[in-house]
PDB file of C-alpha atoms in Angstrom:
ATOM      1  CA  UNK A   1       0.101   0.000   0.043  1.00  0.00           C
ATOM      2  CA  UNK A   2       1.284   3.411  -1.017  1.00  0.00           C
ATOM      3  CA  UNK A   3       1.931   5.854   1.870  1.00  0.00           C
ATOM      4  CA  UNK A   4      -0.687   8.258   0.645  1.00  0.00           C
ATOM      5  CA  UNK A   5      -3.312   5.670   0.789  1.00  0.00           C
ATOM      6  CA  UNK A   6      -2.266   4.638   4.376  1.00  0.00           C
ATOM      7  CA  UNK A   7      -2.556   8.344   5.333  1.00  0.00           C
ATOM      8  CA  UNK A   8      -5.941   8.652   3.885  1.00  0.00           C
ATOM      9  CA  UNK A   9      -7.420   5.483   5.264  1.00  0.00           C
ATOM     10  CA  UNK A  10      -6.075   6.530   8.573  1.00  0.00           C
ATOM     11  CA  UNK A  11      -7.683   9.897   8.527  1.00  0.00           C
ATOM     12  CA  UNK A  12     -10.945   8.215   7.329  1.00  0.00           C
ATOM     13  CA  UNK A  13     -10.799   5.856  10.184  1.00  0.00           C
ATOM     14  CA  UNK A  14     -10.008   8.587  12.814  1.00  0.00           C
ATOM     15  CA  UNK A  15     -12.732  10.783  11.381  1.00  0.00           C
ATOM     16  CA  UNK A  16     -15.355   8.082  11.626  1.00  0.00           C
ATOM     17  CA  UNK A  17     -14.420   7.275  15.223  1.00  0.00           C
ATOM     18  CA  UNK A  18     -14.842  10.898  16.055  1.00  0.00           C
ATOM     19  CA  UNK A  19     -18.180  11.263  14.368  1.00  0.00           C
ATOM     20  CA  UNK A  20     -19.314   8.050  16.134  1.00  0.00           C
ATOM     21  CA  UNK A  21     -17.982   9.487  19.378  1.00  0.00           C
ATOM     22  CA  UNK A  22     -19.790  12.668  18.879  1.00  0.00           C
ATOM     23  CA  UNK A  23     -23.111  10.982  18.047  1.00  0.00           C
ATOM     24  CA  UNK A  24     -22.658   8.893  21.097  1.00  0.00           C
ATOM     25  CA  UNK A  25     -22.232  11.881  23.318  1.00  0.00           C
ATOM     26  CA  UNK A  26     -25.370  13.514  21.730  1.00  0.00           C
ATOM     27  CA  UNK A  27     -27.158  10.336  22.345  1.00  0.00           C
ATOM     28  CA  UNK A  28     -26.259  10.173  26.006  1.00  0.00           C
ATOM     29  CA  UNK A  29     -27.287  13.833  26.585  1.00  0.00           C
ATOM     30  CA  UNK A  30     -30.549  13.235  25.146  1.00  0.00           C
ATOM     31  CA  UNK A  31     -31.196  10.340  27.353  1.00  0.00           C
ATOM     32  CA  UNK A  32     -30.682  12.436  30.498  1.00  0.00           C
ATOM     33  CA  UNK A  33     -32.198  15.851  30.142  1.00  0.00           C
ATOM     34  CA  UNK A  34     -30.692  18.524  32.243  1.00  0.00           C
ATOM     35  CA  UNK A  35     -27.283  16.573  32.641  1.00  0.00           C
ATOM     36  CA  UNK A  36     -24.213  18.570  31.473  1.00  0.00           C
ATOM     37  CA  UNK A  37     -21.792  16.858  29.037  1.00  0.00           C
ATOM     38  CA  UNK A  38     -18.771  18.621  30.557  1.00  0.00           C
ATOM     39  CA  UNK A  39     -18.036  19.757  34.189  1.00  0.00           C
ATOM     40  CA  UNK A  40     -17.884  23.814  34.007  1.00  0.00           C
ATOM     41  CA  UNK A  41     -16.683  24.086  37.616  1.00  0.00           C
ATOM     42  CA  UNK A  42     -13.002  24.361  36.247  1.00  0.00           C
ATOM     43  CA  UNK A  43     -13.940  27.631  34.572  1.00  0.00           C
ATOM     44  CA  UNK A  44     -15.748  29.302  37.666  1.00  0.00           C
ATOM     45  CA  UNK A  45     -14.082  32.668  38.416  1.00  0.00           C
ATOM     46  CA  UNK A  46     -12.138  32.582  35.266  1.00  0.00           C
ATOM     47  CA  UNK A  47     -14.075  34.431  32.502  1.00  0.00           C
ATOM     48  CA  UNK A  48     -11.218  34.030  30.005  1.00  0.00           C
ATOM     49  CA  UNK A  49     -11.151  30.161  30.321  1.00  0.00           C
ATOM     50  CA  UNK A  50     -13.966  29.249  28.056  1.00  0.00           C
ATOM     51  CA  UNK A  51     -13.217  31.704  25.190  1.00  0.00           C
ATOM     52  CA  UNK A  52      -9.558  30.459  25.402  1.00  0.00           C
ATOM     53  CA  UNK A  53     -10.535  26.806  25.045  1.00  0.00           C
ATOM     54  CA  UNK A  54     -13.038  27.546  22.116  1.00  0.00           C
ATOM     55  CA  UNK A  55     -10.355  29.521  20.328  1.00  0.00           C
ATOM     56  CA  UNK A  56      -7.928  26.600  20.797  1.00  0.00           C
ATOM     57  CA  UNK A  57     -10.494  24.248  19.536  1.00  0.00           C
ATOM     58  CA  UNK A  58     -11.149  26.316  16.466  1.00  0.00           C
ATOM     59  CA  UNK A  59      -7.435  26.639  15.619  1.00  0.00           C
ATOM     60  CA  UNK A  60      -6.828  22.933  16.162  1.00  0.00           C
ATOM     61  CA  UNK A  61      -9.829  22.190  13.809  1.00  0.00           C
ATOM     62  CA  UNK A  62      -8.380  24.598  11.186  1.00  0.00           C
ATOM     63  CA  UNK A  63      -4.905  23.149  11.294  1.00  0.00           C
ATOM     64  CA  UNK A  64      -6.622  19.651  11.076  1.00  0.00           C
ATOM     65  CA  UNK A  65      -8.665  20.534   8.135  1.00  0.00           C
ATOM     66  CA  UNK A  66      -5.687  22.007   6.233  1.00  0.00           C
ATOM     67  CA  UNK A  67      -3.800  18.801   6.925  1.00  0.00           C
ATOM     68  CA  UNK A  68      -6.639  16.642   5.616  1.00  0.00           C
ATOM     69  CA  UNK A  69      -6.815  18.739   2.447  1.00  0.00           C
ATOM     70  CA  UNK A  70      -3.189  18.427   1.837  1.00  0.00           C
ATOM     71  CA  UNK A  71      -3.286  14.622   2.507  1.00  0.00           C
ATOM     72  CA  UNK A  72      -6.009  14.339  -0.056  1.00  0.00           C
ATOM     73  CA  UNK A  73      -3.896  16.058  -2.617  1.00  0.00           C
ATOM     74  CA  UNK A  74      -5.795  19.378  -2.814  1.00  0.00           C
ATOM     75  CA  UNK A  75      -3.761  22.351  -3.238  1.00  0.00           C
ATOM     76  CA  UNK A  76      -1.129  20.681  -5.258  1.00  0.00           C
ATOM     77  CA  UNK A  77      -0.064  22.762  -8.253  1.00  0.00           C
ATOM     78  CA  UNK A  78       0.330  21.247 -11.677  1.00  0.00           C
ATOM     79  CA  UNK A  79      -0.143  17.687 -13.087  1.00  0.00           C
ATOM     80  CA  UNK A  80       2.012  14.644 -13.165  1.00  0.00           C
ATOM     81  CA  UNK A  81       3.351  13.697 -16.471  1.00  0.00           C
ATOM     82  CA  UNK A  82       3.926  10.112 -17.055  1.00  0.00           C
ATOM     83  CA  UNK A  83       6.339  10.534 -20.026  1.00  0.00           C
ATOM     84  CA  UNK A  84       8.386  12.832 -18.003  1.00  0.00           C
ATOM     85  CA  UNK A  85       8.662  10.219 -15.098  1.00  0.00           C
ATOM     86  CA  UNK A  86       9.553   7.456 -17.435  1.00  0.00           C
ATOM     87  CA  UNK A  87      12.203   9.510 -19.109  1.00  0.00           C
ATOM     88  CA  UNK A  88      13.684  10.673 -15.756  1.00  0.00           C
ATOM     89  CA  UNK A  89      13.813   6.989 -14.724  1.00  0.00           C
ATOM     90  CA  UNK A  90      15.641   6.087 -17.980  1.00  0.00           C
ATOM     91  CA  UNK A  91      18.146   8.939 -17.592  1.00  0.00           C
ATOM     92  CA  UNK A  92      18.912   8.042 -13.941  1.00  0.00           C
ATOM     93  CA  UNK A  93      19.035   4.132 -14.758  1.00  0.00           C
ATOM     94  CA  UNK A  94      21.969   2.303 -13.181  1.00  0.00           C
ATOM     95  CA  UNK A  95      22.444   4.685 -10.318  1.00  0.00           C
ATOM     96  CA  UNK A  96      21.915   2.737  -6.890  1.00  0.00           C
ATOM     97  CA  UNK A  97      19.679   4.410  -4.147  1.00  0.00           C
ATOM     98  CA  UNK A  98      17.246   6.168  -6.141  1.00  0.00           C
ATOM     99  CA  UNK A  99      13.840   6.093  -4.480  1.00  0.00           C
ATOM    100  CA  UNK A 100      10.781   7.886  -5.564  1.00  0.00           C
ATOM    101  CA  UNK A 101      10.837  10.234  -8.717  1.00  0.00           C
ATOM    102  CA  UNK A 102       8.123  12.704  -9.679  1.00  0.00           C
ATOM    103  CA  UNK A 103       7.765  15.115 -12.664  1.00  0.00           C
ATOM    104  CA  UNK A 104       5.068  17.776 -12.524  1.00  0.00           C
ATOM    105  CA  UNK A 105       4.092  20.440 -15.119  1.00  0.00           C
ATOM    106  CA  UNK A 106       2.888  23.560 -13.482  1.00  0.00           C
ATOM    107  CA  UNK A 107       0.535  26.133 -14.826  1.00  0.00           C
ATOM    108  CA  UNK A 108       3.045  28.562 -16.246  1.00  0.00           C
ATOM    109  CA  UNK A 109       4.963  25.924 -18.182  1.00  0.00           C
ATOM    110  CA  UNK A 110       7.689  25.223 -15.519  1.00  0.00           C
ATOM    111  CA  UNK A 111       8.692  21.558 -14.551  1.00  0.00           C
ATOM    112  CA  UNK A 112       9.029  20.630 -10.872  1.00  0.00           C
ATOM    113  CA  UNK A 113      11.275  17.386 -10.762  1.00  0.00           C
ATOM    114  CA  UNK A 114      11.454  15.547  -7.336  1.00  0.00           C
ATOM    115  CA  UNK A 115      14.013  12.854  -6.738  1.00  0.00           C
ATOM    116  CA  UNK A 116      14.114  10.966  -3.291  1.00  0.00           C
ATOM    117  CA  UNK A 117      17.512   9.169  -2.571  1.00  0.00           C
ATOM    118  CA  UNK A 118      18.454   6.683   0.035  1.00  0.00           C
ATOM    119  CA  UNK A 119      21.467   7.370   2.148  1.00  0.00           C
ATOM    120  CA  UNK A 120      23.530   5.095   0.070  1.00  0.00           C
ATOM    121  CA  UNK A 121      23.085   6.881  -3.187  1.00  0.00           C
ATOM    122  CA  UNK A 122      25.949   8.615  -4.782  1.00  0.00           C
ATOM    123  CA  UNK A 123      24.864  12.247  -4.753  1.00  0.00           C
ATOM    124  CA  UNK A 124      27.597  13.498  -7.117  1.00  0.00           C
ATOM    125  CA  UNK A 125      26.640  11.115  -9.760  1.00  0.00           C
ATOM    126  CA  UNK A 126      22.894  11.941  -9.384  1.00  0.00           C
ATOM    127  CA  UNK A 127      23.550  15.630  -9.606  1.00  0.00           C
ATOM    128  CA  UNK A 128      26.047  15.173 -12.722  1.00  0.00           C
ATOM    129  CA  UNK A 129      23.501  13.092 -14.557  1.00  0.00           C
ATOM    130  CA  UNK A 130      20.586  15.417 -13.831  1.00  0.00           C
ATOM    131  CA  UNK A 131      22.704  18.383 -15.061  1.00  0.00           C
ATOM    132  CA  UNK A 132      24.082  16.630 -18.257  1.00  0.00           C
ATOM    133  CA  UNK A 133      21.294  14.846 -19.675  1.00  0.00           C
ATOM    134  CA  UNK A 134      18.167  13.907 -17.484  1.00  0.00           C
ATOM    135  CA  UNK A 135      16.605  17.396 -17.377  1.00  0.00           C
ATOM    136  CA  UNK A 136      16.834  18.063 -21.179  1.00  0.00           C
ATOM    137  CA  UNK A 137      15.487  14.660 -21.826  1.00  0.00           C
ATOM    138  CA  UNK A 138      12.592  15.216 -19.484  1.00  0.00           C
ATOM    139  CA  UNK A 139      11.944  18.566 -21.142  1.00  0.00           C
ATOM    140  CA  UNK A 140      11.740  16.937 -24.725  1.00  0.00           C
ATOM    141  CA  UNK A 141       9.548  14.053 -23.312  1.00  0.00           C
ATOM    142  CA  UNK A 142       6.905  16.622 -22.055  1.00  0.00           C
ATOM    143  CA  UNK A 143       7.199  18.968 -25.222  1.00  0.00           C
ATOM    144  CA  UNK A 144       8.501  21.973 -23.394  1.00  0.00           C
ATOM    145  CA  UNK A 145      12.178  22.363 -24.498  1.00  0.00           C
ATOM    146  CA  UNK A 146      12.479  25.776 -23.064  1.00  0.00           C
ATOM    147  CA  UNK A 147      10.553  25.195 -19.851  1.00  0.00           C
ATOM    148  CA  UNK A 148      12.380  26.313 -16.545  1.00  0.00           C
ATOM    149  CA  UNK A 149      13.081  23.354 -14.089  1.00  0.00           C
ATOM    150  CA  UNK A 150      13.191  23.262 -10.443  1.00  0.00           C
ATOM    151  CA  UNK A 151      14.851  20.153  -9.093  1.00  0.00           C
ATOM    152  CA  UNK A 152      14.400  18.887  -5.529  1.00  0.00           C
ATOM    153  CA  UNK A 153      16.667  16.264  -4.236  1.00  0.00           C
ATOM    154  CA  UNK A 154      15.604  14.612  -0.906  1.00  0.00           C
ATOM    155  CA  UNK A 155      18.042  12.222   0.821  1.00  0.00           C
ATOM    156  CA  UNK A 156      16.382   9.994   3.374  1.00  0.00           C
ATOM    157  CA  UNK A 157      17.758   9.266   6.727  1.00  0.00           C
ATOM    158  CA  UNK A 158      17.342   5.624   6.520  1.00  0.00           C
TER     159      UNK A 158
END
């Protein structure tokens, strides 16, 4: 299973558990009219406590929502090009330690190239191969010979 699917599946399960818990609390509150769901005695004499808790909950909800949208792939710029990925793979063939490669064509005609390397990869050889032939091959494969390219190299710890 790819990591992005695991991330999405995990978020889905956590979301379903939270929704089920919320419905359970609402059902429990309806079963006992007049009973409070939380103990408000903690905030007695502190008028700033409840607005502070509400603000923290809102900030937490906004951060979690942004994380969910980014995990779903929304907000990514450009589109993946299969021909560019294939050509980059051919150009980097024979180099040990290449992990994940990605080529995206963004709106204004630029290329975003991402190469993930294992710790054992020869970084000098990868940079030399990218500089000499790989990027020009990728440009030709996507039909943009004059496109600017941004290359991102990521070396993994493990």
